[in-house]
Tab-separated table of C-alpha atoms and ligand atoms in Angstrom:
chain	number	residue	atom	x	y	z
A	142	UNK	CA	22.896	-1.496	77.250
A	143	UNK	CA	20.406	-4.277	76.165
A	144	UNK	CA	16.658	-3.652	77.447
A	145	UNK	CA	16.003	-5.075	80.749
A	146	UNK	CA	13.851	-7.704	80.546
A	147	UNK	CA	11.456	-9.237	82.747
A	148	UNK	CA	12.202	-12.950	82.051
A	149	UNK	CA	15.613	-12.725	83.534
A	150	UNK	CA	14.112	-11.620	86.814
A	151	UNK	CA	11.985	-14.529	87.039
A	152	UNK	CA	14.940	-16.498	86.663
A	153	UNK	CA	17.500	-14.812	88.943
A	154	UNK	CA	14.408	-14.196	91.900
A	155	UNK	CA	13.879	-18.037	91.444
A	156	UNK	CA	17.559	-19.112	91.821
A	157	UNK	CA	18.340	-16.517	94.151
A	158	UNK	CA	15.204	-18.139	96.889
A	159	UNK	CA	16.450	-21.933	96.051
A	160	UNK	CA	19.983	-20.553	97.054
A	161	UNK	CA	19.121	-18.502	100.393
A	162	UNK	CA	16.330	-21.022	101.365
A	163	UNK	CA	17.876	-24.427	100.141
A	164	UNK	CA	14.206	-25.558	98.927
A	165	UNK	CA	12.366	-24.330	95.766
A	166	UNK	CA	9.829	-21.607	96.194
A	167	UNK	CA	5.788	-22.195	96.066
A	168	UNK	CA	4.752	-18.719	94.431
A	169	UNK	CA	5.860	-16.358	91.869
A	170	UNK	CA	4.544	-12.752	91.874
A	171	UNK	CA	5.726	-9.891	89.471
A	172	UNK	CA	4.295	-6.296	89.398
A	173	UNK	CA	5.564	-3.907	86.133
A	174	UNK	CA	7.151	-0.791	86.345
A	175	UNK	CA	5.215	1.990	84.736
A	176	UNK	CA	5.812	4.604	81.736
A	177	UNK	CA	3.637	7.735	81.438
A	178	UNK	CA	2.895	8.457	78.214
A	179	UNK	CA	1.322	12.477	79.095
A	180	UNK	CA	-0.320	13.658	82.267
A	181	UNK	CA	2.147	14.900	84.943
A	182	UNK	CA	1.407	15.987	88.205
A	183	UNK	CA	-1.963	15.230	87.648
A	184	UNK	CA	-2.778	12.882	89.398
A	185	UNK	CA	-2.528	14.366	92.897
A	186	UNK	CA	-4.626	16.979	91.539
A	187	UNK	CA	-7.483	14.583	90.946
A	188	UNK	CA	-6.965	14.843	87.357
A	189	UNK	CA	-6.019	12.277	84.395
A	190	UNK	CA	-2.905	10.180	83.299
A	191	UNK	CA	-2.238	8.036	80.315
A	192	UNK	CA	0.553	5.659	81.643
A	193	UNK	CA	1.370	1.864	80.600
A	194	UNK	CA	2.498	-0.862	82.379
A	195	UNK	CA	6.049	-2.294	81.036
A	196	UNK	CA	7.551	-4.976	80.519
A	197	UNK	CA	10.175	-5.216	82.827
A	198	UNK	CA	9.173	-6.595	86.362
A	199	UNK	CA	10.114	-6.376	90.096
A	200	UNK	CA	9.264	-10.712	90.565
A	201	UNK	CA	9.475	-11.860	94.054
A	202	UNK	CA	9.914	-15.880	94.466
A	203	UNK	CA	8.126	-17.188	97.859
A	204	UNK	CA	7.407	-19.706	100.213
A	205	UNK	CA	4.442	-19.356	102.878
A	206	UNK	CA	5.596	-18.787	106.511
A	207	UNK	CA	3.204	-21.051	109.453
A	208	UNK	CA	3.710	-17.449	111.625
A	209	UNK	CA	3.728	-13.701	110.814
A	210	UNK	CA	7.116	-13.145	109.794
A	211	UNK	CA	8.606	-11.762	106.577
A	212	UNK	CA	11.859	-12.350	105.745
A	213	UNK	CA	13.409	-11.116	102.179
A	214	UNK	CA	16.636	-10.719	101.050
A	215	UNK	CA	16.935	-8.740	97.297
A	216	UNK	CA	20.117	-9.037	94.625
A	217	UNK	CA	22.263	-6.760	95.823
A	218	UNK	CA	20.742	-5.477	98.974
A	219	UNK	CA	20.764	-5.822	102.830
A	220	UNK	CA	18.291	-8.283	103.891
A	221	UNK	CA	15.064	-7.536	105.677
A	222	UNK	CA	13.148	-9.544	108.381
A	223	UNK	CA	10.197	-8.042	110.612
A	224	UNK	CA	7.294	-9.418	112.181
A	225	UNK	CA	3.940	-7.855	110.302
A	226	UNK	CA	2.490	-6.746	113.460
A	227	UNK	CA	5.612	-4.891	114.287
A	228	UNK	CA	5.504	-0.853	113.277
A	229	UNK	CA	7.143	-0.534	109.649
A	230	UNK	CA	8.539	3.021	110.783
A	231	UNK	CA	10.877	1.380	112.741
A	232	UNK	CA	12.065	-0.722	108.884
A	233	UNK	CA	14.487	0.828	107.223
A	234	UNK	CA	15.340	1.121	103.321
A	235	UNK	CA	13.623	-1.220	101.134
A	236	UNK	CA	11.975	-3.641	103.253
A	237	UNK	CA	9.713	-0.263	104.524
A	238	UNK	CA	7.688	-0.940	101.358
A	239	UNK	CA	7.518	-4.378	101.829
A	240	UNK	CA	6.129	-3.822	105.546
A	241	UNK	CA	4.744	-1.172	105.062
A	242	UNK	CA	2.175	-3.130	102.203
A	243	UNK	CA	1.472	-5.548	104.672
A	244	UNK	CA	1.261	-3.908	107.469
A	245	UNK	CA	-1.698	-1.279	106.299
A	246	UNK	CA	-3.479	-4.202	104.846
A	247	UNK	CA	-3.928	-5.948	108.074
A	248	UNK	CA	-4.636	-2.399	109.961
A	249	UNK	CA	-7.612	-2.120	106.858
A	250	UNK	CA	-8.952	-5.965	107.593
A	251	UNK	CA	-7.556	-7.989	105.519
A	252	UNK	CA	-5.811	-11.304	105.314
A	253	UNK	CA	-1.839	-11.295	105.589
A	254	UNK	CA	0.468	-14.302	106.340
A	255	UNK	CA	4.249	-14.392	106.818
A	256	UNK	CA	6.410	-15.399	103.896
A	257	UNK	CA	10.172	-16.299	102.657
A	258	UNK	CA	10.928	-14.533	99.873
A	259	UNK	CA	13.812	-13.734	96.927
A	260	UNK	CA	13.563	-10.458	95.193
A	261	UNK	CA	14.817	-9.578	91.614
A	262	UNK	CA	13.993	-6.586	89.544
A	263	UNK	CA	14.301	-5.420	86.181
A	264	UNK	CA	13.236	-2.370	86.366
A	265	UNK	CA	15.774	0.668	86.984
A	266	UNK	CA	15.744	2.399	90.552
A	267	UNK	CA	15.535	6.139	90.704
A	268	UNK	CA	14.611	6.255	86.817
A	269	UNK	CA	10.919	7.458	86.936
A	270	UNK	CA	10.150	3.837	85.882
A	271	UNK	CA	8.218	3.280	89.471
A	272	UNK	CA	10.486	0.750	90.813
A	273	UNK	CA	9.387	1.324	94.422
A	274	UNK	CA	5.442	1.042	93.145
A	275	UNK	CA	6.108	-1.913	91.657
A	276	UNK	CA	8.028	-3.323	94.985
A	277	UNK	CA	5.018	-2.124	96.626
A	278	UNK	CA	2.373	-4.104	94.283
A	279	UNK	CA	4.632	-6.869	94.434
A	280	UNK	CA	4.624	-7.154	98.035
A	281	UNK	CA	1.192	-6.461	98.570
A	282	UNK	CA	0.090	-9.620	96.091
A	283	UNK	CA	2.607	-11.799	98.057
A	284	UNK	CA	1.453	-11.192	101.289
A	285	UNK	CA	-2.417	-11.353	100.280
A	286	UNK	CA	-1.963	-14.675	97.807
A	287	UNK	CA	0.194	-16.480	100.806
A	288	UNK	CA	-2.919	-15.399	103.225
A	289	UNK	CA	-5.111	-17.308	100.607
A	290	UNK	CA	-6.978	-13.436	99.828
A	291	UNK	CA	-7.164	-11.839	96.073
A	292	UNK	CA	-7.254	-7.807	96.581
A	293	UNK	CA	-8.643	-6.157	93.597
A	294	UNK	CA	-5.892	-3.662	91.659
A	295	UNK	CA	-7.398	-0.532	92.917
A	296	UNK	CA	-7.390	-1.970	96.565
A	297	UNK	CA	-3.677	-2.526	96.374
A	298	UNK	CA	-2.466	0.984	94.455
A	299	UNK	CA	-3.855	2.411	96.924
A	300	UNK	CA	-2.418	0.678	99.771
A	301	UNK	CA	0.930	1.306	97.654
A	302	UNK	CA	-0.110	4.943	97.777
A	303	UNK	CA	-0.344	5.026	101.833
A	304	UNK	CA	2.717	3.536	101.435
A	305	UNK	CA	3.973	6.536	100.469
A	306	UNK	CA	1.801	9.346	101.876
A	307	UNK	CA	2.033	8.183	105.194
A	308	UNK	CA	5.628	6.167	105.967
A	309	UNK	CA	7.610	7.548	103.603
A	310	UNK	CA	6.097	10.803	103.902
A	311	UNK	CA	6.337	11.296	99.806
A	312	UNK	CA	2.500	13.131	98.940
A	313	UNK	CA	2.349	11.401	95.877
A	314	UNK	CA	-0.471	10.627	93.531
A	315	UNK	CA	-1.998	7.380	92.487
A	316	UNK	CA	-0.804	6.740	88.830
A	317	UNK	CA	2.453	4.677	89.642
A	318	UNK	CA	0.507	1.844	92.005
A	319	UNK	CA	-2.549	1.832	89.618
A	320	UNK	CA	-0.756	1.184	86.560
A	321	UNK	CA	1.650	-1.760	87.921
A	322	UNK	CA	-1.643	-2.912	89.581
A	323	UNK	CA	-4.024	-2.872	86.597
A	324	UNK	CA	-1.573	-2.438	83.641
A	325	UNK	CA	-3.411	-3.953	80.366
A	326	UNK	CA	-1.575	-5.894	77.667
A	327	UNK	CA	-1.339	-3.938	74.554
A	328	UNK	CA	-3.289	-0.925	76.253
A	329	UNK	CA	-2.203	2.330	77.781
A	330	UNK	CA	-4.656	3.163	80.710
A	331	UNK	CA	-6.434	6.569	80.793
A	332	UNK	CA	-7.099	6.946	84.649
A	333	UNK	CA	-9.627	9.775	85.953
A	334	UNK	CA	-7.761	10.206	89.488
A	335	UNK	CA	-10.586	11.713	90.790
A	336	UNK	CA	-12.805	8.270	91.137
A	337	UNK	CA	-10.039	5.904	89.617
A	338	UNK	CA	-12.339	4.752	86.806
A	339	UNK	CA	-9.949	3.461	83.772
A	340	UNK	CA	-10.097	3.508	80.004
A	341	UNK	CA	-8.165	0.791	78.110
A	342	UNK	CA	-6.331	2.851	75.235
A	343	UNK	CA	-5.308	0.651	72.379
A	344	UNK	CA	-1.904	2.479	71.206
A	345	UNK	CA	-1.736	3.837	67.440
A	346	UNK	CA	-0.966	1.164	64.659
A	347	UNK	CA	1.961	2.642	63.312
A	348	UNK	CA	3.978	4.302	65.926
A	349	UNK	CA	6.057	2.804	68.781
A	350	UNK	CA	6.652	3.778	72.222
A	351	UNK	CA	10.112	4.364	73.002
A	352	UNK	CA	12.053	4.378	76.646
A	353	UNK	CA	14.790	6.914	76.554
A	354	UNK	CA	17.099	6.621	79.550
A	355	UNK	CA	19.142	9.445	80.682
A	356	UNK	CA	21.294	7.464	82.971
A	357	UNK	CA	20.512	10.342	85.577
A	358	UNK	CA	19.045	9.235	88.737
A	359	UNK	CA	16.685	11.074	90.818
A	360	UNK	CA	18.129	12.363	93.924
A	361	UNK	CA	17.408	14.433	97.313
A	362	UNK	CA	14.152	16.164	95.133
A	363	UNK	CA	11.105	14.307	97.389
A	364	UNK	CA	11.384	17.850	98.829
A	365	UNK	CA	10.602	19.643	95.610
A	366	UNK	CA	7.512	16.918	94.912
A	367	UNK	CA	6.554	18.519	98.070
A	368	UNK	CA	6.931	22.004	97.295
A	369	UNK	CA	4.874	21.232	94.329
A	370	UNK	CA	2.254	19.844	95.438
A	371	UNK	CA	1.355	22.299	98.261
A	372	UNK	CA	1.826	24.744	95.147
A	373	UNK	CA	-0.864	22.858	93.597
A	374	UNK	CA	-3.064	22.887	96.733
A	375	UNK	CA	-2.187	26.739	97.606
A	376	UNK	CA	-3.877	27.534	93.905
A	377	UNK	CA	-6.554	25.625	94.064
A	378	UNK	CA	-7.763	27.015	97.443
A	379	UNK	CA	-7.054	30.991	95.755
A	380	UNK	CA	-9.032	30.097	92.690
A	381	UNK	CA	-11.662	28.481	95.069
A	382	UNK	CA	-11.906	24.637	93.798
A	383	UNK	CA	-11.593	21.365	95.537
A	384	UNK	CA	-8.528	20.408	93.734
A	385	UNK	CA	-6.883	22.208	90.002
A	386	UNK	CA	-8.835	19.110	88.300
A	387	UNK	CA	-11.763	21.713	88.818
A	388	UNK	CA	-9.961	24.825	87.835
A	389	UNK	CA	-10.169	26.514	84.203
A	390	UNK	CA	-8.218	28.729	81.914
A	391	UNK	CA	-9.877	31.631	82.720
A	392	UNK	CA	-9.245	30.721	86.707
A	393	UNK	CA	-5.686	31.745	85.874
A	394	UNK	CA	-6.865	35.283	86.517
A	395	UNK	CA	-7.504	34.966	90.068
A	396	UNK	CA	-3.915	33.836	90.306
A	397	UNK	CA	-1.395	37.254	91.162
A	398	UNK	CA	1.394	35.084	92.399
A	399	UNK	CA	2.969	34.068	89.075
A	400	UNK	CA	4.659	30.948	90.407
A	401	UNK	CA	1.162	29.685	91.421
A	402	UNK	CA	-0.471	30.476	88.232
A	403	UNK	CA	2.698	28.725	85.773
A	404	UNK	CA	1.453	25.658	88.300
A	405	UNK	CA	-1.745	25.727	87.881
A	406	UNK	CA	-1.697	26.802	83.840
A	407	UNK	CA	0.697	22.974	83.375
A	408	UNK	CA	-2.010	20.959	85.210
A	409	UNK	CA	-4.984	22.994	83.625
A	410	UNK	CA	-3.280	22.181	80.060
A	411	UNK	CA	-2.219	18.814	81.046
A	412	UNK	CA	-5.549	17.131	81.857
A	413	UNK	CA	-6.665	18.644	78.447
A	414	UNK	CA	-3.872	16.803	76.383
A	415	UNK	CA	-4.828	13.467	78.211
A	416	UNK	CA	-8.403	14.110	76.816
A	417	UNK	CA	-6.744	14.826	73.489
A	418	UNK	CA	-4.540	12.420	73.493
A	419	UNK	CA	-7.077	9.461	74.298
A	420	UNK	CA	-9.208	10.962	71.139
A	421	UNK	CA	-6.089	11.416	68.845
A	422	UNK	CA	-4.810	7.880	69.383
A	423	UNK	CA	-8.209	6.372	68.993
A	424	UNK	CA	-8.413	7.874	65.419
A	425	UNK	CA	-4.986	6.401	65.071
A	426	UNK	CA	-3.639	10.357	64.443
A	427	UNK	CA	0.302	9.320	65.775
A	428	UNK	CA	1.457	13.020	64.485
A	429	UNK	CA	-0.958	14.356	66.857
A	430	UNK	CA	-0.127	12.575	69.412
A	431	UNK	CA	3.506	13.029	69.175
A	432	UNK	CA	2.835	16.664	69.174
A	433	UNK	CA	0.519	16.891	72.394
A	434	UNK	CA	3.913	14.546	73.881
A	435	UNK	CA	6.475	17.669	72.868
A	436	UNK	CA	3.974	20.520	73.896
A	437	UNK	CA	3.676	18.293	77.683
A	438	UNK	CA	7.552	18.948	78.216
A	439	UNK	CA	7.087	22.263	77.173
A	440	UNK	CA	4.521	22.667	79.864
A	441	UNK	CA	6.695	20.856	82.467
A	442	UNK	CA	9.655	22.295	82.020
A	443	UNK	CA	8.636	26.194	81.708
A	444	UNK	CA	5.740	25.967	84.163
A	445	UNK	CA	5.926	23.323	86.308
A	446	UNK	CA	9.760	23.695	86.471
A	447	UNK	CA	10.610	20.055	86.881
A	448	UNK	CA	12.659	18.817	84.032
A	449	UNK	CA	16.526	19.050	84.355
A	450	UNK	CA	19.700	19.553	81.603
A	451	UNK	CA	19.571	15.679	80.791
A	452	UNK	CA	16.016	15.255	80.203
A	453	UNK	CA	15.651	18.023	78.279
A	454	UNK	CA	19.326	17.191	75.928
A	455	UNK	CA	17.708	13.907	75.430
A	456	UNK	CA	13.946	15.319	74.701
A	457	UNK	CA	15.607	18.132	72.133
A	458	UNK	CA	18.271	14.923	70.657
A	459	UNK	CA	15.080	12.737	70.044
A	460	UNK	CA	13.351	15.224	68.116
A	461	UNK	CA	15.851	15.742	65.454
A	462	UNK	CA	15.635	11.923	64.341
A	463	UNK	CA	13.799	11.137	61.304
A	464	UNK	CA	10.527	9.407	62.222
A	465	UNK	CA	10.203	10.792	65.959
A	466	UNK	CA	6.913	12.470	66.266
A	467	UNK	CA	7.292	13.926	69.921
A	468	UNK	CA	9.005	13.240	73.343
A	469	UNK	CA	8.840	14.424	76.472
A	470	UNK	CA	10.351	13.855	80.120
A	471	UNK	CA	8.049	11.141	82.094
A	472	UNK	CA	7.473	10.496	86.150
A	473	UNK	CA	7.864	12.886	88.485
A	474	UNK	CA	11.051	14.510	86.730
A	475	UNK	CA	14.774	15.846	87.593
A	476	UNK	CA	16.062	12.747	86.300
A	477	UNK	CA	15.501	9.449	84.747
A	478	UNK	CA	13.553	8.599	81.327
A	479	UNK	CA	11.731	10.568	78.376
A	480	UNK	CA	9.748	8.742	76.532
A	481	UNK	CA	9.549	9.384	72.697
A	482	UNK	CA	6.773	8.356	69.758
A	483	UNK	CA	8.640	6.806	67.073
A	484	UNK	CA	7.189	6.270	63.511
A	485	UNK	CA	7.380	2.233	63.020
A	486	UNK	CA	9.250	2.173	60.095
A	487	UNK	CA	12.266	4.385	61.292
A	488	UNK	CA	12.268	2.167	65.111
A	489	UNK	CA	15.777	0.576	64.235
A	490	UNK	CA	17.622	3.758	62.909
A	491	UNK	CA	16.436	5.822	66.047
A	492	UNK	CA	17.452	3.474	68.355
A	493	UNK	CA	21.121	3.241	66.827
A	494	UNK	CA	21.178	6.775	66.410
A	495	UNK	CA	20.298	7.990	69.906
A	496	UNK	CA	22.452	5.309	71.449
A	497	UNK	CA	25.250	6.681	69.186
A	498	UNK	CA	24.646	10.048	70.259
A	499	UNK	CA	23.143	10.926	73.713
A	500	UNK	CA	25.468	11.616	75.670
A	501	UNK	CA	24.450	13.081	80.061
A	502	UNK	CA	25.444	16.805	79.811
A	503	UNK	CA	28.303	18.179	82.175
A	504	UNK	CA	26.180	19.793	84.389
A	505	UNK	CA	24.099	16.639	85.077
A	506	UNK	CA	26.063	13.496	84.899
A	507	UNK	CA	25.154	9.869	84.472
A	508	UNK	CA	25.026	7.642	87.186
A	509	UNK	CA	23.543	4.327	85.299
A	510	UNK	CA	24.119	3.366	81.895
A	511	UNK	CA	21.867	5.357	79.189
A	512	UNK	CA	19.500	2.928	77.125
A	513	UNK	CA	17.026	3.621	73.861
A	514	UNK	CA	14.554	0.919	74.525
A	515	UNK	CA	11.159	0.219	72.397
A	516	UNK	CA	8.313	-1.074	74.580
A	517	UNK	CA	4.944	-2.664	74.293
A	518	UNK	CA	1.838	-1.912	77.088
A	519	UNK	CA	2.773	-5.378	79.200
A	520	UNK	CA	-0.281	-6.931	81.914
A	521	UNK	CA	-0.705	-5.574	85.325
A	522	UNK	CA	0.753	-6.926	88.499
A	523	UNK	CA	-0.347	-11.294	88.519
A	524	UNK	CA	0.962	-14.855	89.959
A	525	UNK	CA	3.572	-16.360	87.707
A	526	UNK	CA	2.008	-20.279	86.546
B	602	LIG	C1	5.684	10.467	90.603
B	602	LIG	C2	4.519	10.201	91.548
B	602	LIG	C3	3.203	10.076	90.775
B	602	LIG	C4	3.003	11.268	89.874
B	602	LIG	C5	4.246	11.540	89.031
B	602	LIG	C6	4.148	12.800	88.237
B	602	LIG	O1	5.885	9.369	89.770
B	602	LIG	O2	4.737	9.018	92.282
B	602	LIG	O3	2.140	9.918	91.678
B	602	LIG	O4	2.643	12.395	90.619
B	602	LIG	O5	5.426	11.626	89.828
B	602	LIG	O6	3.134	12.693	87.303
């Protein structure tokens, strides 16, 4: 399967308005989906990521609205219509995110205004790309830019986050919204969760970041997200700190229920290889961080217990090619992408190789195509010119 790419959904969000609304929209948004490069389940523990925006896009094409309607149809969806002051609960599927964005913004005080809109994406659903983020960021800069109001990237990943917290009922963290919302060309961004400061990471010269797709999709696990995160709460309150950002190695020791401590050891270990891992690929050490990458699925598959038969075949597959220096599953898990470092000079041959070999194992089959795609660090949510 050829990379998704985000100039095609410029094109078919564009054709798809001029053919629903017979007139050519006025405004072109696009928000990225998101790879993590290390950092899991961190976030909701107030701790730090590494992730990078990509460059494949949800784009929405728009025209304003004179009331305080919105009214989107999306390639290959049901349509959605609902009035903003309306309550998004009562929204169902897709268009919740869209509501739901503008919605909380007007609830907070800010401007909103009704809008037409087309809606194509690039970026593959239930692959641990952050589709639904990115549908979120996307929404939220249409409905503020229509409204004549610029919201500032934290403002909106946030909003994204309520999103989910509080009408989807998902207790995720911040990482997915903040990277689509403040994604930096050429940079991965190390966010502190805690006070969402970020830290522009240029990547290492000689190594490329490479999207390996499973063809799994996540399914029926927003329960286990759950489970883990009251995990993560339930051992921070036994060690006595705020949140597991707070907790040490030597915490582990107040931990007799072993379940809680393999939780808390990952997210203990995995804020310390994001601080590695920002130093390592500032001194341009690749091996390194390829290393820290393949000790992080370690860590999330024997402690956190979130990795599954496909992400780990393609994790074990990728680290047999010549010139990989580490992979590891990325997102929440169960499904979806790894992400591998690849040496520069051996790109081509791992690319053919993996797509020659991966294949979904029996016990968890593919429900997408699989894909091997090399990826720069694209730009944060903006208006098309
Ligand atoms: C999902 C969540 C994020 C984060 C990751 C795991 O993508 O939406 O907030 O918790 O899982 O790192």
């Amino acid at each position: 399967m050829s990379a998704p790419h985000s100039a095609a959904a410029h094109q078919r969000a564009r054709e798809l308005y001029t053919r629903t609304y017979i007139s050519e929209p006025t405004l072109l948004v696009r928000a990225p989906g998101r790879v993590n490069l290390i950092g899991e389940h961190t976030d909701y523990n107030d701790g730090f990521v590494l992730p990078m925006a990509l460059p494949f896009d949800v784009v929405i094409a728009l025209g304003a609205r004179t009331d305080r309607t919105i009214n989107a149809v999306s390639e290959g969806f049901e349509s959605t219509q609902f009035s903003i002051d309306d309550d998004p609960r009562k929204t169902p599927s897709w268009g919740r995110y869209v509501h739901g964005m503008a919605s909380l913004m007007h609830l907070d005080g800010h401007a909103v205004a009704g809008w037409n809109g087309a809606i194509a994406t690039d970026i593959p659903t239930g692959a641990a790309l952050s589709s639904s983020a990115a549908l979120e960021i996307a929404a939220g800069l249409a409905t503020s830019t229509v409204a004549g109001d610029t919201l500032d990237g934290a403002i909106l990943a946030r909003l994204g986050q309520r999103v989910e917290n509080e009408l989807l009922g998902l207790p995720s963290g911040i990482m997915d919204q903040l990277a689509s919302a403040s994604g930096i060309k050429g940079c991965a961004s190390m966010i502190d969760c805690r006070d969402l400061s970020i830290t522009p990471v240029a990547l290492c010269k000689d190594a490329q970041v490479v999207i390996l797709d499973t063809g799994t999709r996540r399914e029926l696990v927003d329960s286990e997200f759950a489970i883990r995160q009251q995990d993560c709460q339930d051992a921070a309150a036994a060690i006595g700190v705020k949140s597991l950002r707070d907790a040490t190695h030597d915490d582990l020791q107040k931990l007799d229920d072993q379940r809680l401590l393999r939780r808390a050891r990952h997210v203990i270990s995995a804020n310390e290889r994001v601080l590695e891992a920002v130093k390592v690929i500032q001194a341009n050490d690749s091996h390194r961080l390829g290393a820290l990458m393949t000790a992080s699925h370690a860590s999330l598959r024997d402690d956190y217990d979130v990795s599954s038969p496909a992400l780990d075949a393609i994790v074990e597959l990728a680290e047999t090619q010549p010139g990989c220096l580490g992979a590891r599953m990325t997102g929440g898990g169960f499904a979806g992408c790894a992400v591998a470092l690849v040496h520069d000079h051996a790109i081509d041959t791992f690319v053919q190789s993996m797509s020659d070999a991966y294949r979904a194992p029996a016990e968890q089959p593919a429900k997408a195509p699989t894909g091997i795609w090399p990826v720069a660090p694209a730009p944060g949510a903006s208006i098309i010119n």
